[in-house]
Tab-separated table of C-alpha atoms (C1' of nucleotides) in Angstrom:
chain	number	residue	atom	x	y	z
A	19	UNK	CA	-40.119	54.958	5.663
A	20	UNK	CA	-39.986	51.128	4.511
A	21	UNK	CA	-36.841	49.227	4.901
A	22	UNK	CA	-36.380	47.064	1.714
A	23	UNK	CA	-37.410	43.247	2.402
A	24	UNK	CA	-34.390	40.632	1.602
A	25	UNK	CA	-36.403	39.370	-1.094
A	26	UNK	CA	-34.119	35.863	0.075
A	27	UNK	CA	-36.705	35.816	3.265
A	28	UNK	CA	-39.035	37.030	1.896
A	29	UNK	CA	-40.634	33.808	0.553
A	30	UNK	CA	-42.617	31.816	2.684
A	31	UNK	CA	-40.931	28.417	2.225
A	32	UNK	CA	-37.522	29.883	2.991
A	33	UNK	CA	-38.568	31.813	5.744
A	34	UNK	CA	-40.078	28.505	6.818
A	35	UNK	CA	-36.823	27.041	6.822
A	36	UNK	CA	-35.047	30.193	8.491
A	37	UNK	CA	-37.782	29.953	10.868
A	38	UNK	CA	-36.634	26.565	12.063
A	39	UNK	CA	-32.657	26.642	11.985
A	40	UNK	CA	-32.987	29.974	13.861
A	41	UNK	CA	-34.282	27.675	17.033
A	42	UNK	CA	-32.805	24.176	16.269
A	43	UNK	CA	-28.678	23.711	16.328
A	44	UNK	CA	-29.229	21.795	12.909
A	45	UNK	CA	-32.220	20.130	11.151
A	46	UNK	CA	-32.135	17.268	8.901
A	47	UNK	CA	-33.393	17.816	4.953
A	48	UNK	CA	-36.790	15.049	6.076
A	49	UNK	CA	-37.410	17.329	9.577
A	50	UNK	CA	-37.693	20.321	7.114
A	51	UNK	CA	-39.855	18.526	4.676
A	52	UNK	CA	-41.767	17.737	7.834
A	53	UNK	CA	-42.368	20.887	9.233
A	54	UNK	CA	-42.585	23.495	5.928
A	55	UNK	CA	-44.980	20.516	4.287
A	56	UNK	CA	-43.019	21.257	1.426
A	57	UNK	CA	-42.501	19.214	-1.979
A	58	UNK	CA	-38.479	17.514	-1.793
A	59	UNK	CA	-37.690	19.378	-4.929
A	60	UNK	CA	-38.729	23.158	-3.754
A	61	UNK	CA	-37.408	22.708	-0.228
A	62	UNK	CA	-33.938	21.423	-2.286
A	63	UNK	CA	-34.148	24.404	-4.310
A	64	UNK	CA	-34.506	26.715	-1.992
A	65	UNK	CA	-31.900	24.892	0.707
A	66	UNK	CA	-29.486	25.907	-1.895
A	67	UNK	CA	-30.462	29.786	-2.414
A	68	UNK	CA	-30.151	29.690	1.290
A	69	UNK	CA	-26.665	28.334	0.956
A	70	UNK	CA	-25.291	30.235	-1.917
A	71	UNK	CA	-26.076	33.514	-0.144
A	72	UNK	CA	-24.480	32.263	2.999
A	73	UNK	CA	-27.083	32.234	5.252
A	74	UNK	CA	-26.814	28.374	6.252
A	75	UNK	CA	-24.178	25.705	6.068
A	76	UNK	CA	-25.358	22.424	4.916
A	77	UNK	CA	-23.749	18.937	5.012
A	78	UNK	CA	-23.744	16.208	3.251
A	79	UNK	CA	-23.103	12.363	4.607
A	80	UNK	CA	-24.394	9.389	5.249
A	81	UNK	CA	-26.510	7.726	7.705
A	82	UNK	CA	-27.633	3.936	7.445
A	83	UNK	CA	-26.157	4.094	4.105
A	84	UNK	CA	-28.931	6.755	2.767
A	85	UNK	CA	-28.005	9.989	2.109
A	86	UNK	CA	-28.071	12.569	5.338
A	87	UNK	CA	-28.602	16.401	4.084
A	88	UNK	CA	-27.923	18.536	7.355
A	89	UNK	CA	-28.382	22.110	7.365
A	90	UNK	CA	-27.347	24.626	9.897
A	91	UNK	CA	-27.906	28.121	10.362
A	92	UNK	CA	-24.509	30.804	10.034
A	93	UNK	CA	-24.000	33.735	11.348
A	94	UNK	CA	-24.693	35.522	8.751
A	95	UNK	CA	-28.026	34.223	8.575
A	96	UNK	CA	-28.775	34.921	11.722
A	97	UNK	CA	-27.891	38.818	11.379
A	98	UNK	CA	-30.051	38.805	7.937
A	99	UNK	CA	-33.018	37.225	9.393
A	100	UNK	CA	-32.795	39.497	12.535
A	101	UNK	CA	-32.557	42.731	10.234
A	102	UNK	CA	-35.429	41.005	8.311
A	103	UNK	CA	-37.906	40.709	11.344
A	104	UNK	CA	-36.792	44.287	12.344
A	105	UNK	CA	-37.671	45.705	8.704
A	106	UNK	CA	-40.838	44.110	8.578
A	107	UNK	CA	-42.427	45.988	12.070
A	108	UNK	CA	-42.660	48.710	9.883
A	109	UNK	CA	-44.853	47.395	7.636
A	110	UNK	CA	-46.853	45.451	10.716
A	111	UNK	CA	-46.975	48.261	13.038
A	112	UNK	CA	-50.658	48.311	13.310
A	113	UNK	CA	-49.943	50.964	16.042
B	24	UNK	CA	-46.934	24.937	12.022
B	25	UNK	CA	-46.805	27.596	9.934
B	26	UNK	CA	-50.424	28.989	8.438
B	27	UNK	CA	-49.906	30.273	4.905
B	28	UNK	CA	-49.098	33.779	4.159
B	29	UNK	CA	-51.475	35.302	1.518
B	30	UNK	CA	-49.475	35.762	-1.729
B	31	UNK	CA	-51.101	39.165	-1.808
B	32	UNK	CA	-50.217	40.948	0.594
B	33	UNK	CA	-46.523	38.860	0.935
B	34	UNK	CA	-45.024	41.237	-1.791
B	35	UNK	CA	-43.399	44.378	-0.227
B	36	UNK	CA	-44.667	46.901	-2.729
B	37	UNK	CA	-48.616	45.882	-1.480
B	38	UNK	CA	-47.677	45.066	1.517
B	39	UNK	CA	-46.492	48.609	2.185
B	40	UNK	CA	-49.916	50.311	0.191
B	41	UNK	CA	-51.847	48.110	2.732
B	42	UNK	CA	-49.703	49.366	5.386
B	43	UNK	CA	-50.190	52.956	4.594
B	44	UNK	CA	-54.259	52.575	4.138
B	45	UNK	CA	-54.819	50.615	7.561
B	46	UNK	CA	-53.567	53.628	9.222
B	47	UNK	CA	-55.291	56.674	6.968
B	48	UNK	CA	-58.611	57.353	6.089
B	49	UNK	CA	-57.740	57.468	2.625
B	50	UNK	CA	-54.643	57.798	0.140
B	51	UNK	CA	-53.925	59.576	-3.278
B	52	UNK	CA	-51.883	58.077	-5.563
B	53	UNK	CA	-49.010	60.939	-4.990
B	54	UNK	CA	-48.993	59.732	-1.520
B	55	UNK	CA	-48.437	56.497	-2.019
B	56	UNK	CA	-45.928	57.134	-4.584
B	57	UNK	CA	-43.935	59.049	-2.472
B	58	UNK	CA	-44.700	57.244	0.767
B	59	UNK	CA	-43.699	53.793	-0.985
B	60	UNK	CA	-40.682	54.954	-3.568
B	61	UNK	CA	-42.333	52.978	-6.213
B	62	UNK	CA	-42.584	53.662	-9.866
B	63	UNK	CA	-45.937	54.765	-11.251
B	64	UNK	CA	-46.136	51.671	-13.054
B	65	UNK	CA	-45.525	49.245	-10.260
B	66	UNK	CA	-48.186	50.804	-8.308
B	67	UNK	CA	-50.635	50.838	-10.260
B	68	UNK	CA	-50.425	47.468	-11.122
B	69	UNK	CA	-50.110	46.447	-7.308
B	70	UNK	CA	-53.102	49.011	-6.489
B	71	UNK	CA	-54.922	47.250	-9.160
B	72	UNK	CA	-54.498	43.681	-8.098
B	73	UNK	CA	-55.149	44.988	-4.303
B	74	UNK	CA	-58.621	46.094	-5.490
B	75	UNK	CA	-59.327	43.422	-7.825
B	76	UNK	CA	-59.213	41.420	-4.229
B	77	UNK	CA	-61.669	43.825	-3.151
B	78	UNK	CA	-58.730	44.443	-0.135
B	79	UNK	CA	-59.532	48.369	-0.950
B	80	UNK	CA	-61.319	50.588	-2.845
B	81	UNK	CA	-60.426	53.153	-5.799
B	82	UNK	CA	-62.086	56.257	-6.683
B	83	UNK	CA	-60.898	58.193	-9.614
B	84	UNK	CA	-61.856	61.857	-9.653
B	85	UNK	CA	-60.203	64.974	-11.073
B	86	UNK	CA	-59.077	67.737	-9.056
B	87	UNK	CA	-57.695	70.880	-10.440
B	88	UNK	CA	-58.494	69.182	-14.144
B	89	UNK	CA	-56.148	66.408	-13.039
B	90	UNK	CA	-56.980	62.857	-12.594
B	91	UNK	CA	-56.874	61.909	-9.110
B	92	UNK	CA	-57.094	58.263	-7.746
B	93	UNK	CA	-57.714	57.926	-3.953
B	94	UNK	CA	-57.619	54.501	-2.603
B	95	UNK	CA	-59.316	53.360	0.759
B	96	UNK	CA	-59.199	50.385	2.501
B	97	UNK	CA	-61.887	47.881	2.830
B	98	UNK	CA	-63.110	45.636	5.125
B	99	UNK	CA	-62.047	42.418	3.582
B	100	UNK	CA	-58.573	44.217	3.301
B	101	UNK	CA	-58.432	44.774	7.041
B	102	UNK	CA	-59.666	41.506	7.912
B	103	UNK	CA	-56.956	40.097	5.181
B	104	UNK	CA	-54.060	42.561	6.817
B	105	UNK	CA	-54.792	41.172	10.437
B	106	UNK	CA	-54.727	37.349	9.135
B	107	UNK	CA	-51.349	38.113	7.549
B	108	UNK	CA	-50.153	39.678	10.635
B	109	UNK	CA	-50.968	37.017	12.259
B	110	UNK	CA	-49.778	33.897	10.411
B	111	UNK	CA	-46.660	36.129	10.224
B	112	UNK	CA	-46.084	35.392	13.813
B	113	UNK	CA	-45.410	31.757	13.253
B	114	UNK	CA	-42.642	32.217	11.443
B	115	UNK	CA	-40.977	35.440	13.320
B	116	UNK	CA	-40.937	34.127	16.791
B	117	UNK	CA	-37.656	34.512	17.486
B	118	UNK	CA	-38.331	33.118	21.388
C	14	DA	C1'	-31.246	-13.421	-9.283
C	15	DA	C1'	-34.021	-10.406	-11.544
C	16	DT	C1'	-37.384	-6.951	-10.877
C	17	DA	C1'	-39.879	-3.647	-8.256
C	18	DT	C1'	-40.076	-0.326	-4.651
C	19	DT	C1'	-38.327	2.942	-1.478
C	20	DT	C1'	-35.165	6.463	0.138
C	21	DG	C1'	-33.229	10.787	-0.296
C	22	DG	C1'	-32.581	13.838	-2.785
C	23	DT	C1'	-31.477	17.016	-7.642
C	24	DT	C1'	-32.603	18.981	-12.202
C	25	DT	C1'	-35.331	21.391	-15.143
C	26	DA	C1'	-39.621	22.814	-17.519
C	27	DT	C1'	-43.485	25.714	-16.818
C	28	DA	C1'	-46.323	28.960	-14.867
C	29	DT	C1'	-46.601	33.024	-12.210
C	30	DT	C1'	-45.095	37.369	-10.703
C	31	DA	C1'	-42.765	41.613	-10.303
C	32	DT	C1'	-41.053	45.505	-12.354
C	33	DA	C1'	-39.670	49.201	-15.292
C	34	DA	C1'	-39.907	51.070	-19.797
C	35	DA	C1'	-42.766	52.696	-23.040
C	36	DC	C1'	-46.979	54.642	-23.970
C	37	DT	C1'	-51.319	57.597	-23.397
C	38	DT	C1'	-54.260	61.559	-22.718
C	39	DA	C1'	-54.950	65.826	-21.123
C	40	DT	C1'	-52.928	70.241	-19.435
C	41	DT	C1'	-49.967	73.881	-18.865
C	42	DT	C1'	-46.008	76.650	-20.074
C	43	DA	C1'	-42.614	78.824	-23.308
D	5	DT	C1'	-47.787	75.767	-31.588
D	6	DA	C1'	-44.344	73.151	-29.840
D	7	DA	C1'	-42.413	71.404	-25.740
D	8	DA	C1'	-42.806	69.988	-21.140
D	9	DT	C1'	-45.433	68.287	-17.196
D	10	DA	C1'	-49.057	65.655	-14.771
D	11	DA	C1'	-51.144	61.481	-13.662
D	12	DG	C1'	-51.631	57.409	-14.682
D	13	DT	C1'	-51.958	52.670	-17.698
D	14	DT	C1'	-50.194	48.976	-20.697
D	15	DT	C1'	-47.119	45.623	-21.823
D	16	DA	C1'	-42.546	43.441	-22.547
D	17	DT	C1'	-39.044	41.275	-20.027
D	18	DA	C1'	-36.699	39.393	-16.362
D	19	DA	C1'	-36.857	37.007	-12.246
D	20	DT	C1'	-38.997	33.620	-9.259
D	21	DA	C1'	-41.446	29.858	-7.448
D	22	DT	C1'	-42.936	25.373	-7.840
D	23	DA	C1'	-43.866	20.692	-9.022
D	24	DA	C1'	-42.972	17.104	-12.180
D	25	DA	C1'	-39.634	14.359	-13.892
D	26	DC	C1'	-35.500	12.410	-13.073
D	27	DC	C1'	-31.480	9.834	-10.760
D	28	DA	C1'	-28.507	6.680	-7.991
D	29	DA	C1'	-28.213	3.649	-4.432
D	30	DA	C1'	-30.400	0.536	-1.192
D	31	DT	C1'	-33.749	-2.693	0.130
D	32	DA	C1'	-37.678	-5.706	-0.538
D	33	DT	C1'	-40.343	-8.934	-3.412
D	34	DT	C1'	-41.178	-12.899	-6.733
DNA sequence: AATATTTGGTTTATATTATAAACTTATTTA
DNA sequence: TAAATAAGTTTATAATATAAACCAAATATT
């Protein structure tokens, strides 16, 4: 009856962040701090779970000689978050 | 941007009890079990904290010299289901 | 030209939470 | 009367989330 919740999404912050990158081409590490209202160390952490599992690509340069942490949604994230949102109706479905 | 999601109900093991008691009258314990795939222990911790937030009620009977727990959803729980539904939304829309 | 502050993060220590295993109490069956 | 089943509860452990502390480089201040 219940699909199983990726328990990656399923945390508020990182669906924050999945949130954006799902409707943005990329978003810079200070947008997302921005928008989530995060703390710099949980929205690193959590960047990086993101990452690891594949969901999002980030990259790392420079801009004005500070360090410029991009991240961008991948295709695999998109099919996880999709499958996430689809899971979740069950449990919404106020019918 | 996006409204917070009430840690209590943004666990998929209460989220799915709450699911289940929006749309019953009431629910035994079996039911639930075997509605949500959970162990016994998992539920009734999650039951627990779920009525500990006065989100529903528990009544413990016996039936058949049995215990029997029966859990109902309150008011506060509905009114805390629809907020979560709704600060869901936020992060979902996929537009 | 030192020193302090800011930027843009990362690491890690701690608290919280989730979960299953172990336990309990009563009942029924062999 | 011993073993198994029913219906949960308690609690030990693992996993997770989060913020505080840290860091390196750049810029501003005295």
């Amino acid at each position: 009856m219940f699909k199983a919740l990726d328990p990656l999404l399923h945390n508020q912050l990182r669906l924050s962040i999945m949130s954006i990158l799902i409707s943005v081409e990329s978003a810079e590490f200070s947008f997302l701090l921005e928008k989530t209202g995060a703390t710099r160390g949980n929205l690193s952490v959590q960047i990086n779970k993101l990452k690891e599992a594949g969901y999002i690509t980030v990259k790392k340069s420079f801009r004005d000689n500070y360090p410029l942490t991009t991240c961008k949604i991948a295709t695999t994230g998109i099919d996880a978050f999709e499958d996430y949102v689809d899971a979740l109706q069950d449990y919404l479905n106020t019918t």
